[in-house]
Amino acid sequence: MEHFALAKEFPPASEADWRAIVDKALKGAPFRVLENQLYEGFATSPLYTGAATSPARHGQRGWLIVQPVAGASLADAERQLADDLANGATALSLDLNNGPAIRKAAELKAVAGAGVPVFLAPGSSPADAALLLAKADKTIVGTAGFDPLTVFAMSGEVPADRKAALADTVDAALAIRERFPLVTPFLASSRAWNGAGGSAVDELALTLAAAVAYWRALEAAGLSREDASRAIGFKLCASADLFLTIASFRAIRLLWARAHEAAGIASNEHILLYAKMPPRILSAYDPQVNMLRATASVFGAAIGGATAIEVYPFDEAATEPTPLSRRIARNTGLVLQSEAWLSAVADPAAGSAYVETLTEKLAASAWALFREVEAKGGLLKALESGFVAERLRQTAEKRERAIAHRKERITGVSVFPNLNEKIALEEPAAIIMEEAHPTVDFALPAPGAGERFAALISAAARGVPLAELHSASRIVCDIIAGGALDVARRDAEPFEVLRQRADFALASIGSRPPVFLALLGSPSDYRARSLWVQSFFAAGGIEAVLPEEGFTDVEKLAAAFKQSPAPIACLCSSNSAYGELKGAAAALKRAGASHVYLAGPASLLASLDPNDQTAVDRLIYEGCNALAVLEEAQRILRVEELAEAAGLEAEDENFGAFDEA
């Protein structure tokens, strides 16, 4: 086997040989058409070459399977917790502000005593950490989730005393390091930068900037440089872009090592590198596709060297997760780790020319942006100046354009939608919280070397509710210029809003908004394009009305349109057939079509009859602004009005309400 070679029977081929074949296939087109421009500011090539002897970037083998503590009630949460732990979960995540209504430390006994690591959500406050740790012993493992700079970005508020902006979390971190040595106080997270639409470079650079700010603050408070760096972990978003996720997780290790080199100390290879699927990539419609996104997310994070991985249940964006969806989320990591054996090799991507190049480009670009942030005085000042928001806005707008034009496709939503899908979008269960600022009968000392957190721990241990702990530890804040980052929008949402309006209209009048497909010629002329057109309009919840056969006579076309329930029509055929049947668009307009679409590129217009050219209102083609076209179509069809008219009955079985439109 040591002499076995799969390619030994094939003649040797050089890159020049490959390039010659590619140039022939391109037929004069430039080679750059094969490159893929990334939001990160550089392009990927169709072929990479290089030695397969690059050293491993990490020695990580295996990862923690993280499940969130969730449930409509505390009893429900404890039941799900027991099920998760009995069936493979090896760590827990806890968000005290968006989970079961937990008020007192005693209610966290099952979580703190579960015997597995507990990760408080990034952005958790010292009060949250005090509630978790009040009844725990020093053997508890996990993170306190302190990430105040990200909180400032997401809330749009910053402490009025800028010099003490990190004082309370640093105070808590010092106490935690002394009393709970296995808990990592700070968790620098990319969630805000990802949620605001940033690129992988933005996420890496800004997360590193936050970590360095925490590092400096801890060292200034008295920790050694080495101990301060060990008090910080990272939480990165693991997207469905497999190779970009692999490279991002490898790159953060390079960046953290370079920061240590700049600080003059040896790098700590055993860092907490927590991965979570970002909510931005979830879809509410066709939610089963989220299982594929989750698989790619876990795969990429695992190969990239994550130490803990959490994925969302596939129905998270639409409704409250079910036991089945939670089980599938948990099993995604279990199967990839225990059956696919992704944990068998440390850094299996090492030596891949593409992954190595992508890793190095990400790290170099992120380091350059990090230095730019540092030159502005650090992340806090970069946030207040508007630099961060503007940087993220530019990338987000590029992404939004790509989604609107379907260059970035969302399966089940913007492409391949299923109009027959029945989905009930629900609001998450409301969490009943105590009054916003309850009366507090105790005062906390000023932040120092752990005294303030020790007082919080003591109060939590006495049974003081979480709401009072929050109130007692409040600080006066200013509003950041420009306000909070918009991190709540999912990529699929613009198209899903259209689908939801159409679904409401269906529920209201019993029919979907229709478009008449004017099929021209024979099936061989229109079949392929008609399938594309049906999918195009279905992405906006609009249903195609299909005639039994194609038309070769404009009068018959006009008569069929008049008998249909649709007020709009789309010409659909091959490029050559459009010119052969003159007057088709004009006939549809005379028959009462309020809007006539033509499926095809602008070059087709020259082949149309002049009357048809003036009758066509809009072209649709791959790469057009599909979102804008569908929004316009819904306005013409009065879908939003019909959706709001709850209880409106159709005047007849022939889409009477749409006839009126």
Coordinates of N, CA and C in Angstrom, one line a residue, residues 277-448:
M277 N -24.0 28.4 15.4 CA -24.6 28.8 14.1 C -25.3 30.1 14.3
P278 N -25.1 31.1 13.4 CA -25.7 32.4 13.5 C -27.1 32.4 13.1
P279 N -28.0 33.1 13.9 CA -29.4 33.2 13.5 C -29.7 33.8 12.2
R280 N -28.7 34.6 11.7 CA -29.0 35.3 10.5 C -29.2 34.4 9.3
I281 N -28.7 33.2 9.3 CA -28.8 32.3 8.2 C -30.0 31.3 8.2
L282 N -30.8 31.4 9.3 CA -31.9 30.5 9.4 C -33.1 31.0 8.6
S283 N -33.9 30.1 8.1 CA -35.1 30.4 7.4 C -36.3 29.9 8.1
A284 N -37.4 30.7 8.1 CA -38.6 30.2 8.7 C -39.4 29.3 7.7
Y285 N -39.3 29.6 6.4 CA -40.0 28.8 5.4 C -39.0 27.7 5.0
D286 N -39.6 26.5 4.7 CA -38.8 25.3 4.4 C -37.7 25.1 5.5
P287 N -38.1 25.1 6.7 CA -37.1 25.0 7.8 C -36.2 23.8 7.9
Q288 N -36.7 22.7 7.2 CA -35.8 21.5 7.2 C -34.5 21.8 6.5
V289 N -34.4 22.8 5.6 CA -33.1 23.1 5.0 C -32.1 23.6 6.1
N290 N -32.7 24.1 7.2 CA -31.8 24.5 8.3 C -30.9 23.4 8.8
M291 N -31.4 22.2 8.7 CA -30.6 21.0 9.1 C -29.4 20.9 8.2
L292 N -29.5 21.2 6.9 CA -28.3 21.2 6.1 C -27.3 22.3 6.4
R293 N -27.9 23.5 6.7 CA -27.1 24.6 7.1 C -26.3 24.3 8.4
A294 N -27.1 23.6 9.3 CA -26.5 23.3 10.6 C -25.3 22.2 10.5
T295 N -25.5 21.3 9.6 CA -24.5 20.3 9.3 C -23.2 20.9 8.8
A296 N -23.4 21.8 7.8 CA -22.2 22.5 7.3 C -21.6 23.4 8.4
S297 N -22.4 24.0 9.2 CA -21.9 24.8 10.3 C -21.0 24.0 11.3
V298 N -21.5 22.9 11.7 CA -20.8 22.0 12.6 C -19.5 21.5 12.0
F299 N -19.7 21.0 10.7 CA -18.5 20.5 10.0 C -17.4 21.5 9.9
G300 N -17.7 22.7 9.5 CA -16.7 23.7 9.3 C -16.0 24.1 10.6
A301 N -16.9 24.3 11.7 CA -16.3 24.6 13.0 C -15.4 23.5 13.5
A302 N -15.9 22.3 13.4 CA -15.1 21.1 13.9 C -13.7 21.0 13.2
I303 N -13.7 21.1 11.8 CA -12.5 21.0 11.1 C -11.6 22.2 11.4
G304 N -12.2 23.4 11.7 CA -11.5 24.6 12.0 C -10.9 24.6 13.4
G305 N -11.3 23.7 14.3 CA -10.7 23.6 15.6 C -11.6 24.1 16.8
A306 N -12.9 24.2 16.6 CA -13.7 24.6 17.7 C -13.6 23.7 18.9
T307 N -13.7 24.2 20.1 CA -13.7 23.4 21.3 C -15.1 23.1 21.8
A308 N -16.1 23.9 21.4 CA -17.5 23.7 21.8 C -18.4 24.2 20.6
I309 N -19.4 23.4 20.3 CA -20.3 23.8 19.2 C -21.7 23.7 19.5
E310 N -22.5 24.7 19.2 CA -23.9 24.7 19.4 C -24.6 25.1 18.1
V311 N -25.7 24.4 17.8 CA -26.5 24.7 16.6 C -28.0 25.0 17.0
Y312 N -28.7 25.7 16.2 CA -30.1 26.0 16.5 C -30.9 24.8 16.0
P313 N -32.0 24.5 16.8 CA -33.0 23.6 16.2 C -33.5 24.1 14.9
F314 N -33.9 23.2 14.0 CA -34.2 23.7 12.6 C -35.4 24.5 12.5
D315 N -36.3 24.5 13.5 CA -37.5 25.3 13.4 C -37.5 26.5 14.3
E316 N -36.3 26.9 14.7 CA -36.1 28.0 15.6 C -36.7 29.3 15.1
A317 N -36.5 29.6 13.8 CA -37.0 30.9 13.2 C -38.5 30.9 13.1
A318 N -39.2 29.8 13.1 CA -40.6 29.8 12.8 C -41.5 29.7 14.1
T319 N -41.0 28.9 15.0 CA -41.9 28.6 16.2 C -41.0 28.1 17.4
E320 N -41.6 27.8 18.4 CA -40.9 27.2 19.6 C -40.3 25.8 19.2
P321 N -39.0 25.6 19.4 CA -38.4 24.3 19.0 C -39.2 23.1 19.7
T322 N -39.3 22.1 18.9 CA -39.9 20.9 19.4 C -38.9 19.9 19.9
P323 N -39.3 18.9 20.7 CA -38.3 17.9 21.1 C -37.6 17.2 20.0
L324 N -38.3 17.0 18.8 CA -37.6 16.5 17.7 C -36.5 17.4 17.1
S325 N -36.8 18.7 17.0 CA -35.8 19.6 16.5 C -34.6 19.8 17.4
R326 N -34.9 19.7 18.7 CA -33.8 19.8 19.7 C -32.9 18.5 19.6
R327 N -33.6 17.4 19.4 CA -32.8 16.2 19.3 C -31.9 16.2 18.0
I328 N -32.5 16.6 16.9 CA -31.7 16.7 15.7 C -30.5 17.6 15.8
A329 N -30.8 18.8 16.5 CA -29.7 19.7 16.7 C -28.5 19.1 17.5
R330 N -28.9 18.4 18.5 CA -27.9 17.7 19.4 C -27.2 16.6 18.6
N331 N -28.0 15.8 17.8 CA -27.4 14.7 17.1 C -26.5 15.1 15.9
T332 N -26.7 16.3 15.4 CA -25.9 16.8 14.3 C -24.4 16.7 14.7
G333 N -24.1 17.2 15.9 CA -22.7 17.2 16.3 C -22.3 15.8 16.7
L334 N -23.2 15.0 17.4 CA -22.9 13.7 17.8 C -22.5 12.8 16.6
V335 N -23.3 12.9 15.6 CA -23.0 12.0 14.4 C -21.7 12.4 13.8
L336 N -21.5 13.6 13.6 CA -20.2 14.1 12.9 C -19.0 13.7 13.8
Q337 N -19.2 13.7 15.1 CA -18.0 13.4 15.9 C -17.8 11.9 16.1
S338 N -18.9 11.2 16.4 CA -18.8 9.8 16.8 C -19.0 8.8 15.6
E339 N -19.6 9.2 14.6 CA -19.8 8.3 13.4 C -19.0 8.7 12.2
A340 N -18.9 10.0 11.9 CA -18.1 10.5 10.8 C -16.6 10.7 11.2
W341 N -16.4 10.6 12.5 CA -15.0 10.7 13.1 C -14.2 11.9 12.7
L342 N -14.9 13.1 12.7 CA -14.2 14.3 12.4 C -13.2 14.7 13.5
S343 N -13.3 14.1 14.6 CA -12.4 14.4 15.7 C -11.2 13.5 15.7
A344 N -11.0 12.6 14.7 CA -9.9 11.7 14.7 C -8.6 12.3 14.4
V345 N -8.6 13.4 13.7 CA -7.4 14.1 13.2 C -7.4 15.5 13.7
A346 N -6.2 16.0 14.1 CA -6.1 17.4 14.5 C -5.8 18.2 13.3
D347 N -6.6 19.2 13.1 CA -6.5 20.1 11.9 C -6.4 19.4 10.6
P348 N -7.4 18.7 10.2 CA -7.4 17.9 9.0 C -7.3 18.8 7.7
A349 N -7.5 20.1 7.8 CA -7.4 21.0 6.7 C -6.0 21.4 6.4
A350 N -5.1 21.1 7.3 CA -3.7 21.6 7.1 C -3.1 21.0 5.9
G351 N -2.5 21.8 5.1 CA -1.9 21.3 3.8 C -2.8 21.5 2.6
S352 N -4.1 21.8 2.8 CA -4.9 22.1 1.7 C -4.6 23.5 1.2
A353 N -4.1 23.6 -0.1 CA -3.7 24.9 -0.7 C -4.8 25.9 -0.6
Y354 N -6.0 25.5 -0.9 CA -7.1 26.5 -0.8 C -7.4 27.0 0.6
V355 N -7.5 26.1 1.6 CA -7.8 26.4 2.9 C -6.6 27.2 3.5
E356 N -5.4 26.8 3.3 CA -4.3 27.6 3.8 C -4.2 29.0 3.3
T357 N -4.5 29.2 2.0 CA -4.5 30.5 1.4 C -5.6 31.3 1.9
L358 N -6.8 30.7 2.1 CA -7.9 31.4 2.6 C -7.7 31.8 4.1
T359 N -7.1 30.9 4.8 CA -6.8 31.2 6.2 C -5.9 32.4 6.3
E360 N -4.8 32.4 5.5 CA -3.8 33.5 5.6 C -4.3 34.8 5.1
K361 N -5.2 34.8 4.1 CA -5.8 36.0 3.6 C -6.7 36.6 4.6
L362 N -7.6 35.8 5.3 CA -8.5 36.2 6.3 C -7.7 36.8 7.5
A363 N -6.7 36.1 7.9 CA -5.9 36.6 9.0 C -5.2 37.9 8.7
A364 N -4.6 38.0 7.5 CA -3.9 39.3 7.1 C -4.9 40.4 7.0
S365 N -6.0 40.2 6.4 CA -7.0 41.3 6.3 C -7.6 41.7 7.6
A366 N -7.9 40.7 8.5 CA -8.4 41.0 9.8 C -7.4 41.7 10.6
W367 N -6.1 41.4 10.5 CA -5.1 42.1 11.3 C -5.0 43.5 10.9
A368 N -5.1 43.8 9.6 CA -5.0 45.1 9.1 C -6.2 46.0 9.6
L369 N -7.4 45.4 9.6 CA -8.6 46.1 10.1 C -8.4 46.3 11.6
F370 N -7.9 45.3 12.3 CA -7.7 45.4 13.8 C -6.8 46.6 14.1
R371 N -5.7 46.7 13.3 CA -4.8 47.8 13.6 C -5.4 49.2 13.3
E372 N -6.4 49.2 12.3 CA -7.1 50.4 12.0 C -8.0 50.8 13.2
V373 N -8.6 49.8 13.8 CA -9.4 50.0 15.0 C -8.6 50.5 16.1
E374 N -7.4 49.9 16.3 CA -6.5 50.3 17.4 C -6.0 51.7 17.2
A375 N -5.8 52.1 15.9 CA -5.3 53.5 15.6 C -6.4 54.5 16.0
K376 N -7.6 54.1 16.0 CA -8.7 55.0 16.4 C -8.9 55.1 17.9
G377 N -8.1 54.4 18.6 CA -8.2 54.4 20.1 C -8.8 53.2 20.7
G378 N -9.0 52.1 19.9 CA -9.6 50.9 20.4 C -11.1 50.8 20.0
L379 N -11.7 49.6 20.3 CA -13.0 49.3 19.8 C -14.1 50.3 20.3
L380 N -14.0 50.7 21.6 CA -15.0 51.6 22.2 C -15.1 52.9 21.4
K381 N -13.9 53.5 21.1 CA -13.9 54.7 20.4 C -14.3 54.5 19.0
A382 N -14.0 53.4 18.4 CA -14.4 53.1 17.0 C -15.9 53.0 16.9
L383 N -16.5 52.4 18.0 CA -18.0 52.3 18.0 C -18.6 53.7 18.1
E384 N -18.1 54.5 19.0 CA -18.7 55.8 19.3 C -18.5 56.7 18.1
S385 N -17.4 56.6 17.3 CA -17.2 57.5 16.2 C -18.0 57.1 15.0
G386 N -18.7 55.9 15.0 CA -19.5 55.5 13.9 C -18.7 54.6 12.9
F387 N -17.4 54.5 13.1 CA -16.5 53.7 12.2 C -17.0 52.3 12.0
V388 N -17.3 51.6 13.1 CA -17.7 50.2 13.1 C -19.1 50.1 12.3
A389 N -20.0 50.9 12.7 CA -21.3 50.8 12.0 C -21.2 51.1 10.5
E390 N -20.4 52.0 10.1 CA -20.3 52.3 8.7 C -19.6 51.2 8.0
R391 N -18.6 50.6 8.6 CA -17.9 49.4 8.0 C -18.9 48.3 7.8
L392 N -19.6 48.0 8.8 CA -20.6 46.9 8.7 C -21.7 47.2 7.7
R393 N -22.1 48.4 7.7 CA -23.2 48.8 6.8 C -22.8 48.6 5.3
Q394 N -21.6 48.9 5.0 CA -21.1 48.7 3.6 C -21.2 47.3 3.2
T395 N -20.7 46.4 4.1 CA -20.8 45.0 3.7 C -22.2 44.5 3.7
A396 N -23.0 44.9 4.7 CA -24.4 44.5 4.7 C -25.2 44.9 3.5
E397 N -24.9 46.0 2.9 CA -25.6 46.5 1.7 C -25.2 45.6 0.5
K398 N -23.9 45.3 0.5 CA -23.5 44.4 -0.6 C -24.2 43.0 -0.5
R399 N -24.3 42.5 0.7 CA -25.0 41.2 0.9 C -26.5 41.3 0.6
E400 N -27.1 42.4 1.0 CA -28.5 42.6 0.7 C -28.8 42.7 -0.8
R401 N -27.9 43.4 -1.5 CA -28.1 43.4 -3.0 C -27.9 42.0 -3.6
A402 N -27.0 41.3 -3.1 CA -26.7 39.9 -3.7 C -27.9 39.0 -3.4
I403 N -28.6 39.2 -2.2 CA -29.7 38.4 -1.9 C -30.9 38.8 -2.7
A404 N -31.1 40.1 -2.8 CA -32.2 40.6 -3.6 C -32.1 40.2 -5.1
H405 N -30.9 40.1 -5.6 CA -30.7 39.7 -7.0 C -30.5 38.2 -7.1
R406 N -30.7 37.5 -6.0 CA -30.5 36.0 -6.0 C -29.2 35.5 -6.5
K407 N -28.2 36.4 -6.3 CA -26.8 35.9 -6.6 C -26.3 35.1 -5.3
E408 N -26.9 35.5 -4.2 CA -26.7 34.7 -3.0 C -28.1 34.0 -2.7
R409 N -28.2 32.8 -3.0 CA -29.5 32.1 -3.0 C -29.8 31.5 -1.7
I410 N -31.1 31.6 -1.3 CA -31.5 31.0 0.0 C -32.5 29.9 -0.4
T411 N -32.0 28.6 -0.3 CA -32.8 27.5 -0.7 C -34.1 27.4 0.1
G412 N -35.2 27.2 -0.6 CA -36.5 27.1 0.0 C -37.2 28.4 0.2
V413 N -36.5 29.5 -0.1 CA -37.0 30.9 0.1 C -36.9 31.7 -1.2
S414 N -35.7 32.1 -1.5 CA -35.6 32.9 -2.7 C -35.5 32.0 -4.0
V415 N -35.0 30.7 -3.8 CA -35.0 29.7 -4.9 C -35.7 28.4 -4.4
F416 N -36.3 27.7 -5.3 CA -37.0 26.5 -5.0 C -38.0 26.6 -3.9
P417 N -38.8 27.6 -3.9 CA -39.8 27.7 -2.8 C -40.9 26.7 -3.0
N418 N -41.6 26.3 -1.9 CA -42.7 25.4 -2.0 C -43.9 26.1 -1.6
L419 N -44.8 26.4 -2.5 CA -46.0 27.2 -2.2 C -47.0 26.4 -1.5
N420 N -46.9 25.1 -1.5 CA -47.8 24.2 -0.8 C -47.5 24.0 0.6
E421 N -46.3 24.6 1.0 CA -45.9 24.4 2.4 C -46.8 25.1 3.4
K422 N -47.1 24.5 4.4 CA -48.0 25.1 5.5 C -47.1 25.3 6.7
I423 N -47.0 26.6 7.1 CA -46.2 26.9 8.2 C -46.9 27.9 9.1
A424 N -46.8 27.7 10.4 CA -47.4 28.6 11.3 C -46.3 29.4 12.0
L425 N -46.1 30.7 11.6 CA -45.1 31.5 12.3 C -45.7 32.0 13.6
E426 N -44.9 31.7 14.6 CA -45.4 32.0 16.0 C -44.4 33.0 16.6
E427 N -44.9 33.8 17.5 CA -44.0 34.6 18.3 C -43.5 33.8 19.4
P428 N -42.2 34.0 19.8 CA -41.7 33.2 20.9 C -42.5 33.4 22.2
A429 N -42.6 32.4 23.0 CA -43.3 32.5 24.3 C -42.8 33.7 25.1
A430 N -43.8 34.5 25.6 CA -43.4 35.6 26.4 C -42.8 35.2 27.7
I431 N -41.8 35.9 28.1 CA -41.2 35.6 29.4 C -41.6 36.7 30.4
I432 N -42.3 36.2 31.4 CA -42.8 37.2 32.4 C -41.6 37.5 33.4
M433 N -41.2 38.8 33.3 CA -40.1 39.3 34.1 C -40.7 40.2 35.2
E434 N -39.9 40.4 36.2 CA -40.3 41.3 37.3 C -40.2 42.7 36.8
E435 N -40.7 43.7 37.6 CA -40.7 45.1 37.2 C -39.3 45.5 36.8
A436 N -39.2 46.5 35.9 CA -38.0 46.9 35.3 C -36.9 47.3 36.3
H437 N -37.3 48.1 37.3 CA -36.4 48.6 38.3 C -37.0 48.4 39.7
P438 N -37.0 47.2 40.2 CA -37.6 47.0 41.5 C -36.9 47.7 42.6
T439 N -37.5 47.8 43.7 CA -36.9 48.4 44.9 C -35.8 47.5 45.4
V440 N -34.6 48.1 45.7 CA -33.4 47.4 46.1 C -33.1 47.8 47.5
D441 N -32.9 46.8 48.4 CA -32.7 47.2 49.8 C -31.2 46.9 50.2
F442 N -30.3 46.9 49.2 CA -28.9 46.8 49.5 C -28.1 47.5 48.4
A443 N -26.9 47.9 48.8 CA -26.1 48.7 47.9 C -24.8 47.9 47.6
L444 N -24.2 48.0 46.4 CA -23.0 47.4 46.1 C -21.8 48.3 46.2
P445 N -20.7 47.8 46.6 CA -19.5 48.7 46.6 C -19.1 49.0 45.2
A446 N -18.2 50.0 45.0 CA -17.7 50.4 43.7 C -16.8 49.3 43.2
P447 N -16.7 49.1 41.9 CA -15.8 48.1 41.3 C -14.4 48.2 41.8
G448 N -13.8 47.1 42.1 CA -12.4 47.2 42.6 C -11.7 45.9 42.2

